[in-house]
mmCIF file of C-alpha atoms in Angstrom:
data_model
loop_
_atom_site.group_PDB
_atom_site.id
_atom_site.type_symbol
_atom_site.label_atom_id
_atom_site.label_comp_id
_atom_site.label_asym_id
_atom_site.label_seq_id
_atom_site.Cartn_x
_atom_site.Cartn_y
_atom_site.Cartn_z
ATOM 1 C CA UNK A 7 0.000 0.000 0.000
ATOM 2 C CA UNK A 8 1.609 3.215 -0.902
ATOM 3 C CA UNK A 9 1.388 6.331 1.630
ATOM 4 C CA UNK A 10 -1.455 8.548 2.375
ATOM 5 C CA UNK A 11 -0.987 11.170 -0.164
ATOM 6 C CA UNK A 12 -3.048 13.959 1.250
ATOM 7 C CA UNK A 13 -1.056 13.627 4.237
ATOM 8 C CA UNK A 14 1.983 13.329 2.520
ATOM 9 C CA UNK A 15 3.082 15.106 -0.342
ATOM 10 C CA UNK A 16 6.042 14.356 -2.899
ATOM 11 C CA UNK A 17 8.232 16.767 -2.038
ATOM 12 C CA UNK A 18 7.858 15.880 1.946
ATOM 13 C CA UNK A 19 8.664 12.319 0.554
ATOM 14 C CA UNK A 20 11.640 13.180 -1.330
ATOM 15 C CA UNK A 21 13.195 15.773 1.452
ATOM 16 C CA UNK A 22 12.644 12.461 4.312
ATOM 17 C CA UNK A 23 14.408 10.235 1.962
ATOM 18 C CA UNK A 24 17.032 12.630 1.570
ATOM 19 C CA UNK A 25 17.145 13.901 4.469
ATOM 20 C CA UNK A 26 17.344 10.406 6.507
ATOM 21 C CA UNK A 27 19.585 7.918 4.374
ATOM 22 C CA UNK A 28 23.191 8.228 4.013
ATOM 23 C CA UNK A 29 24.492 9.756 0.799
ATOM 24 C CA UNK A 30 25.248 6.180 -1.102
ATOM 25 C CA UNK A 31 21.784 5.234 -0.450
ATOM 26 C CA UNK A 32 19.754 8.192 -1.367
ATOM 27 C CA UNK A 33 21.652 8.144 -4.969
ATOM 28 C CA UNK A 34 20.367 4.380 -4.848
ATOM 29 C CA UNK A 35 16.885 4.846 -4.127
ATOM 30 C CA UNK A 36 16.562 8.510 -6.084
ATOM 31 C CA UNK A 37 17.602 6.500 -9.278
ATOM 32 C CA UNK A 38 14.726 6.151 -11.757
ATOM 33 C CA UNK A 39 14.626 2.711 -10.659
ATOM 34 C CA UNK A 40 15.370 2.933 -6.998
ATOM 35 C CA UNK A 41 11.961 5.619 -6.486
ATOM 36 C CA UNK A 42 8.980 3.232 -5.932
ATOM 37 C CA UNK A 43 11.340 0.942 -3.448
ATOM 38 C CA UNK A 44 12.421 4.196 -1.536
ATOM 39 C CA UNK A 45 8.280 5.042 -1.760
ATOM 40 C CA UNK A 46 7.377 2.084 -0.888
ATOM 41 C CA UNK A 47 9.928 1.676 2.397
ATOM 42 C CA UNK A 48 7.550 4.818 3.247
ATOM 43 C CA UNK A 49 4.688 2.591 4.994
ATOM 44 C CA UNK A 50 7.278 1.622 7.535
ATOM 45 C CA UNK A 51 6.838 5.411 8.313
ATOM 46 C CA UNK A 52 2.826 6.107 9.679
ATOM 47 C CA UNK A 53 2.050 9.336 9.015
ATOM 48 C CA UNK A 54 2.045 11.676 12.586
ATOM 49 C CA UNK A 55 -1.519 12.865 13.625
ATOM 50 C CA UNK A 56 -1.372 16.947 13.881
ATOM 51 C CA UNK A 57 -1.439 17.571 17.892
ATOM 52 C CA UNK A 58 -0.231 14.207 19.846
ATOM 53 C CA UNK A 59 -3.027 13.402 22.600
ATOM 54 C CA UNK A 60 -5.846 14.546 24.221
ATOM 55 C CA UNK A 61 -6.294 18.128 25.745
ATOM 56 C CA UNK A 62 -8.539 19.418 28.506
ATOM 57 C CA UNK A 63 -9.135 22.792 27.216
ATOM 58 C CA UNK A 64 -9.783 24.551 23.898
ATOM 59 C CA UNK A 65 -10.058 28.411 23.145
ATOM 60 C CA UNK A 66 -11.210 29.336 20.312
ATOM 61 C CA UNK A 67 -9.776 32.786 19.083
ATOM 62 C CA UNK A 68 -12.963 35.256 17.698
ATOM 63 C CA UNK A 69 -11.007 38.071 15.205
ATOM 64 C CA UNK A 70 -13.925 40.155 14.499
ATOM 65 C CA UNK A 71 -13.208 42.120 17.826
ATOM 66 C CA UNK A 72 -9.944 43.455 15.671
ATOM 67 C CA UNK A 73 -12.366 45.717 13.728
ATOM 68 C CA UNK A 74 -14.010 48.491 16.087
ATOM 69 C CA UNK A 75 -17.207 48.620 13.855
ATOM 70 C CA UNK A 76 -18.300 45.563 15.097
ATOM 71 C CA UNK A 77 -18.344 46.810 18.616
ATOM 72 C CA UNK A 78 -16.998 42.867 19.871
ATOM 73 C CA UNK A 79 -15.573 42.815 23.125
ATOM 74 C CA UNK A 80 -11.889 42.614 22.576
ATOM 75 C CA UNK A 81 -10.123 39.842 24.584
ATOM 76 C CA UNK A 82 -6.341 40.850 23.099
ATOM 77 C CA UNK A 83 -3.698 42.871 24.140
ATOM 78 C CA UNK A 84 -1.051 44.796 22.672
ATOM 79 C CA UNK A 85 -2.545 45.315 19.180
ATOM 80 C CA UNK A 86 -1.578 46.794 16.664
ATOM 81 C CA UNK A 87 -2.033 47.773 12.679
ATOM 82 C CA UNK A 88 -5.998 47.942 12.713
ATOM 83 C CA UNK A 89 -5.673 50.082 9.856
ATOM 84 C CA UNK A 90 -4.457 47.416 7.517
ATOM 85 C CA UNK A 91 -7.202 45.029 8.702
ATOM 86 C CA UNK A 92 -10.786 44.527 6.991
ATOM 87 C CA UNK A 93 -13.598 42.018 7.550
ATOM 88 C CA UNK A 94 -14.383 39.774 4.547
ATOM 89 C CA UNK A 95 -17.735 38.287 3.844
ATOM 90 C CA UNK A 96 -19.192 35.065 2.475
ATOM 91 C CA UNK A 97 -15.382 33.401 2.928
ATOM 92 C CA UNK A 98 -16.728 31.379 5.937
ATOM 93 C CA UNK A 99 -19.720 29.702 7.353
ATOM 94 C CA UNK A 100 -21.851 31.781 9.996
ATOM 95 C CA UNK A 101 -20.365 32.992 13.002
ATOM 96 C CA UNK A 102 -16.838 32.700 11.616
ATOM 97 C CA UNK A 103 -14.325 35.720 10.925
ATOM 98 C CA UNK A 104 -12.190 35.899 8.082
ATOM 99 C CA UNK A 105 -9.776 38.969 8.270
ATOM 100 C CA UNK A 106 -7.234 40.212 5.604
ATOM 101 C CA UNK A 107 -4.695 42.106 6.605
ATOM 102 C CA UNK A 108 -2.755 44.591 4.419
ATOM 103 C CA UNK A 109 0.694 45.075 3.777
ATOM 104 C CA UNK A 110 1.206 47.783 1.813
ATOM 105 C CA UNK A 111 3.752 48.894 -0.694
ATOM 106 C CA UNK A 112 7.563 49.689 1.113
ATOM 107 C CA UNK A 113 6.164 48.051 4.601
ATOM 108 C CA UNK A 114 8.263 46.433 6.715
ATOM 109 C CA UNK A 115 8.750 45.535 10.341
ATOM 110 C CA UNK A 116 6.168 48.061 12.447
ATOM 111 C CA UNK A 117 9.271 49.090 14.734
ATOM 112 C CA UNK A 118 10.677 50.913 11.805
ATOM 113 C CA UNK A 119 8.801 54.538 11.826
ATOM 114 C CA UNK A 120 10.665 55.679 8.339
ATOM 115 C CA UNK A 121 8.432 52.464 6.311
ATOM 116 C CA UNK A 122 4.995 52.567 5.680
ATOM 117 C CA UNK A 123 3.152 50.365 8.706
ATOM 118 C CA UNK A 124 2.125 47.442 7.279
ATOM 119 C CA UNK A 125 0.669 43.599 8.683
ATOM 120 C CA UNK A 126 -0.866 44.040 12.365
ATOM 121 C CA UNK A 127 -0.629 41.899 15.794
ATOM 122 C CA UNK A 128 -2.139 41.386 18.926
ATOM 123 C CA UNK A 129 -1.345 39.029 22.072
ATOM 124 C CA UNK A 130 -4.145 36.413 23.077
ATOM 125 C CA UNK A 131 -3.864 35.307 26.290
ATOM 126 C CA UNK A 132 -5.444 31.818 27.486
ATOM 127 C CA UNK A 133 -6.938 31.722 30.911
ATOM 128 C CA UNK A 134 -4.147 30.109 32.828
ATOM 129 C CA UNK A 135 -0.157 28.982 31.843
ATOM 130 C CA UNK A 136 -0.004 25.273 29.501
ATOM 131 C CA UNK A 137 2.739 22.784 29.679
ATOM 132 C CA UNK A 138 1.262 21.361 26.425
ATOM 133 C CA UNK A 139 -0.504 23.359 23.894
ATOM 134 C CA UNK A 140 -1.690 23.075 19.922
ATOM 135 C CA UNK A 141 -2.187 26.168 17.652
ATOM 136 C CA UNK A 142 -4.930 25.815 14.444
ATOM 137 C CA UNK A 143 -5.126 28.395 11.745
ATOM 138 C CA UNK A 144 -5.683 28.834 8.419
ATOM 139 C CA UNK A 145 -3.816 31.666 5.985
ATOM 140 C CA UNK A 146 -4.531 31.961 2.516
ATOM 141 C CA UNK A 147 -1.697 33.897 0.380
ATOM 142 C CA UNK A 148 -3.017 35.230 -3.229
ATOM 143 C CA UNK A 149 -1.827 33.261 -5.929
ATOM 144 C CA UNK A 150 0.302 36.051 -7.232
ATOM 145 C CA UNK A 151 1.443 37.011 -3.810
ATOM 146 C CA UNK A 152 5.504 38.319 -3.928
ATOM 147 C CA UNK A 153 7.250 36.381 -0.802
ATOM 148 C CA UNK A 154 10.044 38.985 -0.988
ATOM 149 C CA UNK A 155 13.057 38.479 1.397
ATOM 150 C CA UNK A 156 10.547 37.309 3.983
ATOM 151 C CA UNK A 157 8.092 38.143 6.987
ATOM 152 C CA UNK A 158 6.202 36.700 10.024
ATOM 153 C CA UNK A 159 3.217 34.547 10.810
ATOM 154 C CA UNK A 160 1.568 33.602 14.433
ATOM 155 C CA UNK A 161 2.943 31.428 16.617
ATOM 156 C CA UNK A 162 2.646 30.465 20.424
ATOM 157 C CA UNK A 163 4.155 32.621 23.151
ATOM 158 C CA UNK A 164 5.208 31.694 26.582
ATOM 159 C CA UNK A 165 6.022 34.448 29.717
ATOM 160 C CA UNK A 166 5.871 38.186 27.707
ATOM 161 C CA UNK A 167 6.438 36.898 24.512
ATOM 162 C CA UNK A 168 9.863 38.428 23.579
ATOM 163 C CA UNK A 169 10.078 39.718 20.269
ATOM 164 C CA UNK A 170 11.802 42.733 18.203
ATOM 165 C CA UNK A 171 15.767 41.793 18.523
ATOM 166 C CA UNK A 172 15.023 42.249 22.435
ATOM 167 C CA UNK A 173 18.165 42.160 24.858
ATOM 168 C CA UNK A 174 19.330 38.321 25.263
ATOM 169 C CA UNK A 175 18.002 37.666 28.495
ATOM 170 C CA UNK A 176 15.459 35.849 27.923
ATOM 171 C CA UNK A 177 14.047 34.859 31.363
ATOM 172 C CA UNK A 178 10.896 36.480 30.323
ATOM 173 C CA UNK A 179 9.535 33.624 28.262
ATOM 174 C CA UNK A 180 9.201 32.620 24.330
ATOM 175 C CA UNK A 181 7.948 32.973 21.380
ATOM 176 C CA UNK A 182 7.779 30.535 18.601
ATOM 177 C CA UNK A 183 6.142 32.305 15.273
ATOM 178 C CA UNK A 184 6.347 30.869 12.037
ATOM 179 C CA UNK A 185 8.485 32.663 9.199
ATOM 180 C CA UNK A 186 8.350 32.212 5.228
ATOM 181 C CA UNK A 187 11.387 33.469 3.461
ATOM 182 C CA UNK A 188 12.252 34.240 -0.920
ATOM 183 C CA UNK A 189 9.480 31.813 -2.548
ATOM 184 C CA UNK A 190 7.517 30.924 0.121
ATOM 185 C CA UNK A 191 9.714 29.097 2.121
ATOM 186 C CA UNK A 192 8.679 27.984 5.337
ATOM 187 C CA UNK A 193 11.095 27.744 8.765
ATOM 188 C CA UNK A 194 10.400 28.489 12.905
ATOM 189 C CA UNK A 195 11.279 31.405 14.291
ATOM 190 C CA UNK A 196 12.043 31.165 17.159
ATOM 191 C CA UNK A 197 13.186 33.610 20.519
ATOM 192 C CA UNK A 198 14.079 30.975 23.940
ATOM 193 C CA UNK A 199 16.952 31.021 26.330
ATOM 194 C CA UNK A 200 19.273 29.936 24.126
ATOM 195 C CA UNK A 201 18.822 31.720 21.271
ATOM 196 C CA UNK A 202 22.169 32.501 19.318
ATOM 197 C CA UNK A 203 21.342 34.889 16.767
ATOM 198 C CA UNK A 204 21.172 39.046 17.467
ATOM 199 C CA UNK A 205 17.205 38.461 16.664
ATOM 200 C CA UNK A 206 15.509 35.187 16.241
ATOM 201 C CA UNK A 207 17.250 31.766 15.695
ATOM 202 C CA UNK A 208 16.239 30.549 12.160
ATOM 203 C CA UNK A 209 14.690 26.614 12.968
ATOM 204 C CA UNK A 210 14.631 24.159 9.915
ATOM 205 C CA UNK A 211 14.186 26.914 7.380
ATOM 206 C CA UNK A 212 13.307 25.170 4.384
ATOM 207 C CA UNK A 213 10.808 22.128 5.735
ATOM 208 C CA UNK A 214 8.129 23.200 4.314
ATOM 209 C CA UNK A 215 7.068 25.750 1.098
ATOM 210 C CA UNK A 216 4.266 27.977 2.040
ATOM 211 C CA UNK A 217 1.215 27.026 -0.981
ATOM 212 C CA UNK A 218 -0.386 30.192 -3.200
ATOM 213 C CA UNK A 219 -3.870 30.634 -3.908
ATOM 214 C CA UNK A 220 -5.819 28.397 -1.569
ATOM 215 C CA UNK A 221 -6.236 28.315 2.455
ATOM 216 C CA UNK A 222 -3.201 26.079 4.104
ATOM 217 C CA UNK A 223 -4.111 24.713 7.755
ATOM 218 C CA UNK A 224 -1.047 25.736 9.776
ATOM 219 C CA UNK A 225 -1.131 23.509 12.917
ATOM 220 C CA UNK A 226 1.741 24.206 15.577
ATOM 221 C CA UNK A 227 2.553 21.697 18.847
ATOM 222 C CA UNK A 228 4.671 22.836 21.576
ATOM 223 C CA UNK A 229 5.495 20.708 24.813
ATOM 224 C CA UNK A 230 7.200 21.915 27.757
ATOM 225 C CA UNK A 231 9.078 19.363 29.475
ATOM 226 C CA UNK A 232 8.367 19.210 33.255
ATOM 227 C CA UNK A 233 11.988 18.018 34.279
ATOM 228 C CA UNK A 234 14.461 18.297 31.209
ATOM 229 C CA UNK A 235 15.943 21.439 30.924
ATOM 230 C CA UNK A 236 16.636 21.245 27.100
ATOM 231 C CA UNK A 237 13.572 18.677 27.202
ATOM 232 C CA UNK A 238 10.913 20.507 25.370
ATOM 233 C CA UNK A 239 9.457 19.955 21.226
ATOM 234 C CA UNK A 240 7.605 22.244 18.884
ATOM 235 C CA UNK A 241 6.168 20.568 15.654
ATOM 236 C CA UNK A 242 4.524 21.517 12.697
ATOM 237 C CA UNK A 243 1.957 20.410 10.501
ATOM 238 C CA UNK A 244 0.773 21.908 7.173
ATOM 239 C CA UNK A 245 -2.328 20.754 5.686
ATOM 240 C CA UNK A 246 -1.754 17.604 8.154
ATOM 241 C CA UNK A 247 1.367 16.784 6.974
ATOM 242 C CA UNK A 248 3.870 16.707 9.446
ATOM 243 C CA UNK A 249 6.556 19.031 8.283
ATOM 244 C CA UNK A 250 8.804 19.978 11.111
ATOM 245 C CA UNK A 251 9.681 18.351 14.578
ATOM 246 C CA UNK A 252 12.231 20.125 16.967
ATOM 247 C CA UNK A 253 13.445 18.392 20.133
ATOM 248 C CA UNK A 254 15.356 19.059 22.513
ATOM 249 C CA UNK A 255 15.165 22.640 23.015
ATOM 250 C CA UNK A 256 15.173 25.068 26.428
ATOM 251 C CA UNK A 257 12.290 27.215 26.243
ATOM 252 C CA UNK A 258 12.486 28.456 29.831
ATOM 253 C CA UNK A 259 14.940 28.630 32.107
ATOM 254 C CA UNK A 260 12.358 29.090 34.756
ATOM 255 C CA UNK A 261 9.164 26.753 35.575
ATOM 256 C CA UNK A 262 7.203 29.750 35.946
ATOM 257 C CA UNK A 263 7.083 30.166 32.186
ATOM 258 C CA UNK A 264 4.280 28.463 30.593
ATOM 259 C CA UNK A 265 2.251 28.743 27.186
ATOM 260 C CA UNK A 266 0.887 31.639 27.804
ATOM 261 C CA UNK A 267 -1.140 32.393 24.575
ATOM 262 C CA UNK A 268 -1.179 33.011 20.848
ATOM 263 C CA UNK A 269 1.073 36.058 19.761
ATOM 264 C CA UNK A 270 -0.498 37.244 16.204
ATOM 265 C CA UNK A 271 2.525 38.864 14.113
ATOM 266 C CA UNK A 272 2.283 39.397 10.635
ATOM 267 C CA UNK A 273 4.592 41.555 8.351
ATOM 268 C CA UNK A 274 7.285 42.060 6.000
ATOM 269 C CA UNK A 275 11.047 41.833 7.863
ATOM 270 C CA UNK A 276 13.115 42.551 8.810
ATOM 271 C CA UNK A 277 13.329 46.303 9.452
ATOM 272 C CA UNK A 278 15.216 47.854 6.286
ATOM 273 C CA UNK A 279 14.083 48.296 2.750
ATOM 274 C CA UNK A 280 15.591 45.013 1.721
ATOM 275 C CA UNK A 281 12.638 43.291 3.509
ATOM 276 C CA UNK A 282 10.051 45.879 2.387
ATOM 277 C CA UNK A 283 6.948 44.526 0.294
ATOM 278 C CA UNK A 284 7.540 45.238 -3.551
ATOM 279 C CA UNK A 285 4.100 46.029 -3.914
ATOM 280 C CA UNK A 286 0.348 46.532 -2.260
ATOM 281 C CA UNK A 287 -0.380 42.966 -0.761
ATOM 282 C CA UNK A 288 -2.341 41.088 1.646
ATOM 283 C CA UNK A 289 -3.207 37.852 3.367
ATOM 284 C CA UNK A 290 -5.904 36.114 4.594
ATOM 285 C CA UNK A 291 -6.288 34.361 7.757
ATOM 286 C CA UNK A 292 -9.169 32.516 9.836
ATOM 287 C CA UNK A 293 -9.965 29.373 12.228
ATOM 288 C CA UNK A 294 -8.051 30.021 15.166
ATOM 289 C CA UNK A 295 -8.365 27.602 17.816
ATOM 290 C CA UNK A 296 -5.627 26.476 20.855
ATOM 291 C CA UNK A 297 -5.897 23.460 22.633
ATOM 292 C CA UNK A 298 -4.384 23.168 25.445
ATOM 293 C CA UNK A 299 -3.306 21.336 29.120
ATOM 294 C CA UNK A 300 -2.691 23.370 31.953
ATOM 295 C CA UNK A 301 0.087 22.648 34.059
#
């Protein structure tokens, strides 16, 4: 039986092979003859479900409050770039928000006052701290949409959610958003304790490639280890495939810090014009859900 193919696409299947058998072998099982056996040693590998287990909780994260018309009680903190958000109908079934968010011409990261302020952001937080927590969305980039050099998508945040090249103590907590980079390219990006870069450590850029011109389910999984100090995961799924899995990380350095929420961050940068958006753009984004285990 060959491998569930919605849950597994080619090029996942080519970058495991690759990516798991020593040089020698890959050119044997890459060959135009060696494919279906490499394929076919595959159903050894089951597919991962998105979001390992059961969870007692589950928020689910109402957008329309971004848009002051509606007059929603707003549950987020910290917002920011209304202006470049709008309400789109008939995209969803009742009751559900769809929101596309502009980023305009020259934008880049919001910090920057000399760019154009494009992409917005907000902090959700959930109603107590998680040791285990799973973040659902869905983002929808036009088919003609220019990736540039790259920019940010929402991720989970633990403690005050560091962010913005912020001084490297990081006692204060995490944040895990996703990036894409030039063509759509997907990676985690990712502030913790031991972060080594001036900003955000780059994670597995290059897992996954961001799709154009249809919703992708974005489906993030990060577990705190109770005891391990460089004991705790974050995975990935897109559209259900598993596309990223990073152990044996230190997200705290403290067991105070917990999951605290979902930090929304969307924009172009990078903070100089060689991140800026080339032209007028947007993306759309909906279905927001966390579950999640307290500790």
């Amino acid at each position: 039986m060959l491998p569930n193919w919605k849950s597994c696409r080619w090029a996942h299947v080519l970058h495991v092979i690759s990516a798991e058998m020593p040089r020698s072998v890959t050119r044997q099982y890459l060959s135009p003859i060696g494919l279906f056996g490499a394929i076919t040693m595959l159903t050894l590998m089951p597919a991962s479900a998105a979001c390992r287990g059961s969870y007692a909780h589950q928020d689910t994260i109402e957008l329309a409050s971004l848009i002051p018309e509606t007059k929603a009680r707003s549950k987020f903190s910290h917002v920011w770039g209304r202006e470049n958000i709008s309400l789109l109908s008939g995209e969803a079934p009742a009751g559900v928000t769809v929101v596309r968010v502009g980023f305009p011409r020259g934008s880049v990261n919001p910090g920057n006052p000399s760019y154009p302020s494009g992409g917005a952001g907000f902090l959700y937080r959930l109603k107590a701290g998680a040791e285990r927590a799973c973040l659902t969305y869905r983002v929808r980039f036009p088919q003609t949409f220019d990736f540039a050099r790259g920019g940010k998508l929402p991720g989970l945040f633990g403690g005050q959610a560091p962010r913005g090249c912020t001084a490297r103590d990081l006692s204060i907590g995490f944040s895990a958003r996703l990036m894409w980079r030039t063509s759509g390219v997907g990676e985690l990006y990712l502030y913790s304790p031991d972060r080594s870069a001036r900003c955000g450590d780059s994670i597995q850029a290059g897992a996954w490639t961001f799709p154009v011109g249809r919703w992708v389910t974005v489906q993030q999984e990060i577990e705190l280890s109770p005891n391990e100090e460089h004991g705790d995961a974050v995975r990935i799924w897109i559209d259900e495939a598993l596309v990223m899995e990073q152990a044996g990380l230190r997200l705290r350095d403290n067991r105070e810090v917990a999951i605290a929420g979902l930090l929304f961050s969307t924009f172009f940068g990078g903070a100089d014009a060689s991140w800026a958006s080339p032209t007028d753009q947007f993306a759309d984004f909906t279905g927001f859900t966390i579950k999640w285990s307290p500790q």
